[in-house]
Short mmCIF file of C-alpha atoms in Angstrom, two decimals:
data_model
loop_
_atom_site.label_atom_id
_atom_site.label_comp_id
_atom_site.label_asym_id
_atom_site.label_seq_id
_atom_site.Cartn_x
_atom_site.Cartn_y
_atom_site.Cartn_z
CA MET A 1 17.23 -12.68 -105.28
CA SER A 2 13.57 -12.35 -104.44
CA SER A 3 12.46 -9.77 -101.89
CA GLY A 4 10.08 -12.18 -100.18
CA PRO A 5 8.33 -15.53 -100.45
CA ARG A 6 5.44 -16.04 -102.79
CA ALA A 7 2.14 -17.34 -101.48
CA GLY A 8 2.13 -20.75 -99.82
CA SER A 9 4.66 -21.86 -97.23
CA PHE A 10 7.21 -24.45 -98.38
CA GLN A 11 5.81 -24.31 -101.95
CA GLY A 12 6.77 -22.31 -105.06
CA LEU A 13 9.81 -20.64 -103.54
CA ASP A 14 13.12 -19.85 -105.22
CA HIS A 15 15.90 -22.08 -103.84
CA SER A 16 18.36 -19.16 -103.93
CA PHE A 17 16.05 -17.17 -101.68
CA LEU A 18 15.96 -19.99 -99.15
CA SER A 19 19.68 -20.59 -98.82
CA PHE A 20 21.02 -20.11 -95.32
CA VAL A 21 24.34 -20.03 -93.51
CA LEU A 22 25.12 -22.30 -90.57
CA ILE A 23 27.44 -20.78 -88.00
CA ALA A 24 28.51 -23.09 -85.19
CA GLY A 25 30.35 -21.90 -82.14
CA ARG A 26 31.71 -23.44 -78.96
CA ARG A 27 32.64 -21.65 -75.77
CA ARG A 28 36.34 -20.72 -75.85
CA ASP A 29 36.69 -21.43 -72.16
CA GLY A 30 35.52 -25.02 -72.71
CA PRO A 31 32.11 -26.50 -71.97
CA ARG A 32 31.09 -26.93 -68.39
CA SER A 33 28.34 -29.04 -66.88
CA GLY A 34 27.38 -26.45 -64.32
CA PRO A 35 28.46 -23.35 -62.40
CA ALA A 36 30.86 -25.41 -60.32
CA GLY A 37 32.73 -26.50 -63.48
CA ALA A 38 32.19 -30.23 -63.01
CA ALA A 39 33.47 -32.60 -65.71
CA ARG A 40 31.39 -32.60 -68.85
CA SER A 41 29.62 -35.68 -70.15
CA ARG A 42 30.43 -36.79 -73.68
CA CYS A 43 26.89 -35.80 -74.62
CA SER A 44 26.69 -32.38 -76.24
CA ARG A 45 24.28 -29.66 -75.14
CA SER A 46 23.43 -27.55 -78.16
CA CYS A 47 21.03 -24.88 -79.32
CA SER A 48 19.85 -24.49 -82.90
CA ALA A 49 18.17 -21.15 -83.44
CA PRO A 50 16.99 -19.16 -86.47
CA CYS A 51 18.24 -15.61 -86.85
CA SER A 52 17.29 -12.89 -89.32
CA LEU A 53 19.85 -10.71 -91.08
CA ASP A 54 19.09 -7.94 -88.60
CA GLY A 55 19.78 -10.21 -85.64
CA CYS A 56 16.26 -11.09 -84.55
CA HIS A 57 14.88 -14.41 -83.36
CA GLU A 58 11.26 -13.25 -83.15
CA GLY A 59 9.34 -10.80 -85.33
CA PRO A 60 8.00 -7.43 -84.12
CA ARG A 61 4.82 -9.07 -82.79
CA GLY A 62 6.57 -12.07 -81.31
CA GLU A 63 5.97 -14.24 -84.36
CA LEU A 64 8.13 -17.33 -84.82
CA ASP A 65 6.92 -18.46 -88.26
CA TRP A 66 8.98 -16.08 -90.38
CA GLY A 67 11.79 -18.52 -91.24
CA LEU A 68 12.37 -19.64 -94.82
CA HIS A 69 12.52 -23.38 -95.32
CA ASP A 70 13.43 -25.64 -98.21
CA GLU A 71 14.48 -29.25 -98.69
CA GLU A 72 18.08 -28.50 -97.72
CA PHE A 73 16.92 -26.92 -94.47
CA PHE A 74 14.81 -29.92 -93.49
CA ASP A 75 17.54 -32.38 -94.54
CA TRP A 76 20.06 -30.62 -92.30
CA ASN A 77 17.66 -30.59 -89.36
CA LEU A 78 16.93 -34.27 -89.85
CA ARG A 79 20.66 -35.12 -89.87
CA GLN A 80 21.29 -33.32 -86.61
CA THR A 81 18.42 -35.12 -84.85
CA ARG A 82 20.21 -38.48 -85.22
CA GLU A 83 22.47 -37.60 -82.27
CA VAL A 84 19.72 -36.08 -80.12
CA GLY A 85 18.42 -38.02 -77.13
CA ALA A 86 16.17 -35.35 -75.61
CA LEU A 87 14.76 -31.88 -76.27
CA LEU A 88 14.65 -29.01 -73.79
CA PRO A 89 12.23 -26.39 -75.16
CA GLY A 90 10.79 -23.29 -73.57
CA ARG A 91 7.02 -22.99 -73.19
CA ARG A 92 6.34 -20.95 -76.33
CA THR A 93 8.45 -23.24 -78.49
CA HIS A 94 6.67 -26.24 -77.01
CA GLU A 95 3.27 -24.76 -77.80
CA HIS A 96 4.36 -24.16 -81.39
CA PHE A 97 5.70 -27.70 -81.72
CA ALA A 98 2.71 -29.32 -79.98
CA GLU A 99 0.40 -27.74 -82.53
CA ALA A 100 2.46 -28.59 -85.61
CA TRP A 101 4.16 -31.96 -85.15
CA PRO A 102 1.29 -34.25 -84.05
CA SER A 103 -0.83 -33.26 -87.07
CA PRO A 104 -1.49 -35.76 -89.90
CA GLU A 105 -0.67 -33.05 -92.46
CA THR A 106 2.84 -32.62 -91.07
CA ALA A 107 3.35 -36.38 -90.91
CA GLU A 108 2.44 -36.67 -94.58
CA ARG A 109 4.79 -33.88 -95.65
CA LEU A 110 7.74 -34.64 -93.32
CA PRO A 111 7.41 -38.26 -92.16
CA GLU A 112 10.94 -38.77 -90.77
CA ALA A 113 11.08 -35.48 -88.89
CA THR A 114 7.56 -36.03 -87.56
CA ALA A 115 8.45 -39.49 -86.28
CA PHE A 116 11.46 -38.05 -84.43
CA MET A 117 9.60 -35.09 -82.93
CA ASN A 118 6.80 -37.28 -81.61
CA ALA A 119 9.13 -39.92 -80.18
CA VAL A 120 11.93 -37.89 -78.58
CA PRO A 121 11.57 -37.14 -74.84
CA ARG A 122 10.82 -33.46 -74.18
CA THR A 123 11.22 -31.48 -70.96
CA VAL A 124 9.52 -28.08 -71.14
CA VAL A 125 11.02 -25.28 -69.06
CA THR A 126 8.23 -23.00 -67.85
CA GLY A 127 7.31 -21.07 -64.75
CA SER A 128 3.59 -21.52 -65.33
CA GLY A 129 3.56 -25.31 -64.98
CA ARG A 130 0.83 -25.63 -67.61
CA VAL A 131 1.50 -26.65 -71.21
CA THR A 132 -0.43 -28.26 -74.04
CA PRO A 133 -0.47 -32.04 -73.41
CA TRP A 134 1.75 -34.05 -75.77
CA GLU A 135 2.82 -37.61 -75.15
CA GLY A 136 6.45 -37.85 -74.05
CA THR A 137 6.47 -34.39 -72.45
CA ARG A 138 7.29 -33.48 -68.87
CA VAL A 139 7.57 -30.04 -67.27
CA THR A 140 10.22 -28.41 -65.11
CA ASP A 141 10.17 -24.97 -63.52
CA GLY A 142 13.82 -24.34 -64.45
CA SER A 143 14.94 -23.71 -60.88
CA ASP A 144 17.76 -26.25 -61.25
CA LEU A 145 18.61 -26.58 -64.93
CA ALA A 146 21.92 -28.30 -64.18
CA ALA A 147 20.01 -31.12 -62.45
CA ASP A 148 17.52 -31.26 -65.33
CA MET A 149 20.38 -31.60 -67.81
CA ALA A 150 22.07 -34.31 -65.74
CA ARG A 151 18.80 -36.27 -65.51
CA LEU A 152 18.25 -36.08 -69.26
CA ARG A 153 21.80 -37.22 -70.02
CA ALA A 154 21.49 -40.15 -67.63
CA ALA A 155 18.10 -41.17 -69.00
CA THR A 156 18.77 -40.91 -72.73
CA GLY A 157 22.53 -41.14 -73.29
CA GLY A 158 22.24 -38.80 -76.27
CA ASP A 159 22.74 -35.11 -76.98
CA ILE A 160 20.40 -32.58 -75.40
CA ALA A 161 19.07 -30.07 -77.90
CA VAL A 162 17.33 -26.74 -77.59
CA PHE A 163 15.48 -25.74 -80.77
CA GLY A 164 14.75 -22.01 -80.77
CA SER A 165 13.80 -20.86 -77.24
CA SER A 166 16.08 -17.81 -77.18
CA SER A 167 15.31 -16.80 -73.57
CA LEU A 168 16.08 -20.31 -72.33
CA THR A 169 19.26 -20.37 -74.42
CA VAL A 170 20.47 -17.14 -72.79
CA THR A 171 19.80 -18.61 -69.34
CA LEU A 172 21.72 -21.79 -70.21
CA LEU A 173 24.63 -19.76 -71.58
CA GLU A 174 24.80 -17.65 -68.43
CA GLN A 175 24.84 -20.79 -66.28
CA GLY A 176 27.54 -22.48 -68.37
CA LEU A 177 25.15 -25.23 -69.49
CA MET A 178 25.43 -24.82 -73.26
CA ASP A 179 28.26 -26.37 -75.26
CA GLU A 180 27.44 -25.37 -78.82
CA LEU A 181 25.39 -22.78 -80.71
CA ARG A 182 24.10 -23.53 -84.20
CA ILE A 183 22.74 -20.30 -85.63
CA LEU A 184 20.68 -20.54 -88.81
CA LEU A 185 20.97 -17.23 -90.61
CA HIS A 186 17.96 -16.69 -92.87
CA PRO A 187 17.98 -14.15 -95.73
CA VAL A 188 15.17 -12.12 -94.15
CA VAL A 189 15.15 -8.63 -92.65
CA LEU A 190 12.38 -8.41 -90.03
CA GLY A 191 12.76 -4.70 -89.32
CA GLY A 192 12.45 -5.23 -85.57
CA GLY A 193 11.71 -7.87 -83.01
CA ARG A 194 13.48 -9.73 -80.21
CA SER A 195 17.23 -10.15 -80.48
CA LEU A 196 18.50 -13.72 -80.49
CA PHE A 197 20.56 -12.96 -77.37
CA ALA A 198 18.22 -10.49 -75.66
CA GLY A 199 18.93 -10.36 -71.93
CA LEU A 200 22.50 -11.68 -72.14
CA LYS A 201 24.44 -9.56 -69.64
CA ASP A 202 28.05 -10.47 -70.33
CA ARG A 203 30.24 -10.83 -73.39
CA LEU A 204 30.49 -14.38 -74.69
CA ASP A 205 33.52 -15.45 -76.75
CA LEU A 206 33.03 -18.44 -79.02
CA ALA A 207 35.39 -20.63 -80.98
CA ALA A 208 34.29 -20.93 -84.62
CA GLY A 209 33.24 -24.33 -85.89
CA ARG A 210 31.08 -25.96 -88.56
#
């Protein structure tokens, strides 16, 4: 196995180096739609997040571009988007997406994924209230995430997905607003950085899935 990628993202990389493991987990106590434990909609609320072998979501300098991607990775991501009706990103994830997905270069390389990312409704959770403009995006301050989730489910009728956004994911887990975790384990050791579950105060037991 290689010790690192050769020059050029997405190009000239060994497939064995880019293999990853998908670990899915659901809350053992059953999904809830809010702190009061109201009945859950049929729509799933999931988070898909990359994780390094040493448990980090971000690199030592806060970088988010360390993941290793191949055709299998993009095919899997495209398959999971077919059930998604709305995205709920944090501000930093939104800024990363707003730079990458509207570009003609990305559309040429990943046409199906680009079409989805530019069409799906997005609600950015941020305390600043200011984000890079991107058609189809609205902003919420996150003061009532249960209401935000309910509005998205009513408006779209599809699953609500969080891609990345580890801080937001922790908040949703603590409030009982996350049904499923999909952790993408990349064969990379970052040597430091932000833990995927940094800030989580209590133990969380999950039921294994696929």
